[in-house]
């Protein structure tokens, strides 16, 4: 009997070998994630997203592959998205409102889920139907909703504040929404907002040479154009002896105050959402999340401008630049 079993087993092995069959362990699924950015300032979001994915068990080069060679020029955006559309993506990660809007348009006829960040107001910008029920194939992390608190911090430092100058790109829907919300928040305190409309960096440079004489401070709205030129804006304001406040993390560049997002924390939020999307949860079933914020105070700037920052505010700060 044993001899018969040996003969049968050998025969079966020879048959399988002759047909080219091999015995191997199941292959691991390798996910392909496209990433699109048009601004170097978003690099920390990309790195922290990857870090979060690694902590979630996705090993780059083994179980996940990122199609990303760094930020591209804005005029290359459409072509890059079309290219990625043909790469059989499992997920598309888009950075900024303009990139996310274009991605939604290009990928409208696909089932590829889109994960966005940092977007100021995904509803106003037309990315989602609502924060709780995004609809379609897109969701992500928003960075709006902190203006009231950020303005309150600035008033703690400058109680006599009356006028804030706000440069912003008029074609950027996120920046327009930011300015509108700032006006609403400022009206409660009797503060006047003076917008300065621009279209490009050249406009911005010219505008900052002509800051209104009655401005008491300068505000940086959420916009790729503003964020990428924050240092220039801050330097121009400092020449006029004006403090700069922001809801982007720019205290390290010389802004007096910033109440902005923490890239490390957003990385965790984004990777958790990405994990669910890659496991098949529809984007329409994942509510848009709000980013966590950190308060940063630049005491070097305060000293240069002769501004006293109360100890009570410093105790609330997550970061103090001395």
XYZ file of N, CA and C in Angstrom, residues 76-87 102 106-107:
45
model
N 1.972 71.912 -14.870
C 2.146 70.486 -15.162
C 1.067 69.628 -14.506
N 0.204 70.255 -13.723
C -0.757 69.515 -12.902
C -1.676 68.613 -13.715
N -2.301 69.152 -14.746
C -3.261 68.369 -15.531
C -2.599 67.143 -16.152
N -1.427 67.337 -16.749
C -0.725 66.214 -17.384
C -0.317 65.160 -16.359
N 0.117 65.608 -15.198
C 0.534 64.658 -14.168
C -0.647 63.816 -13.687
N -1.785 64.440 -13.523
C -2.971 63.712 -13.075
C -3.436 62.708 -14.126
N -3.363 63.087 -15.387
C -3.732 62.164 -16.464
C -2.779 60.971 -16.471
N -1.494 61.242 -16.262
C -0.508 60.162 -16.191
C -0.843 59.200 -15.054
N -1.121 59.742 -13.874
C -1.424 58.903 -12.715
C -2.728 58.130 -12.896
N -3.633 58.709 -13.638
C -4.916 58.048 -13.891
C -4.711 56.721 -14.611
N -3.640 56.614 -15.371
C -3.355 55.402 -16.144
C -2.387 54.451 -15.441
N -2.130 54.693 -14.157
C -1.154 53.876 -13.429
C -1.786 52.851 -12.488
N -8.709 69.777 -9.136
C -8.366 69.251 -10.460
C -8.368 67.727 -10.453
N -10.411 65.157 -12.944
C -9.741 64.182 -13.810
C -10.135 62.748 -13.469
N -10.298 62.450 -12.179
C -10.592 61.085 -11.740
C -12.091 60.824 -11.560
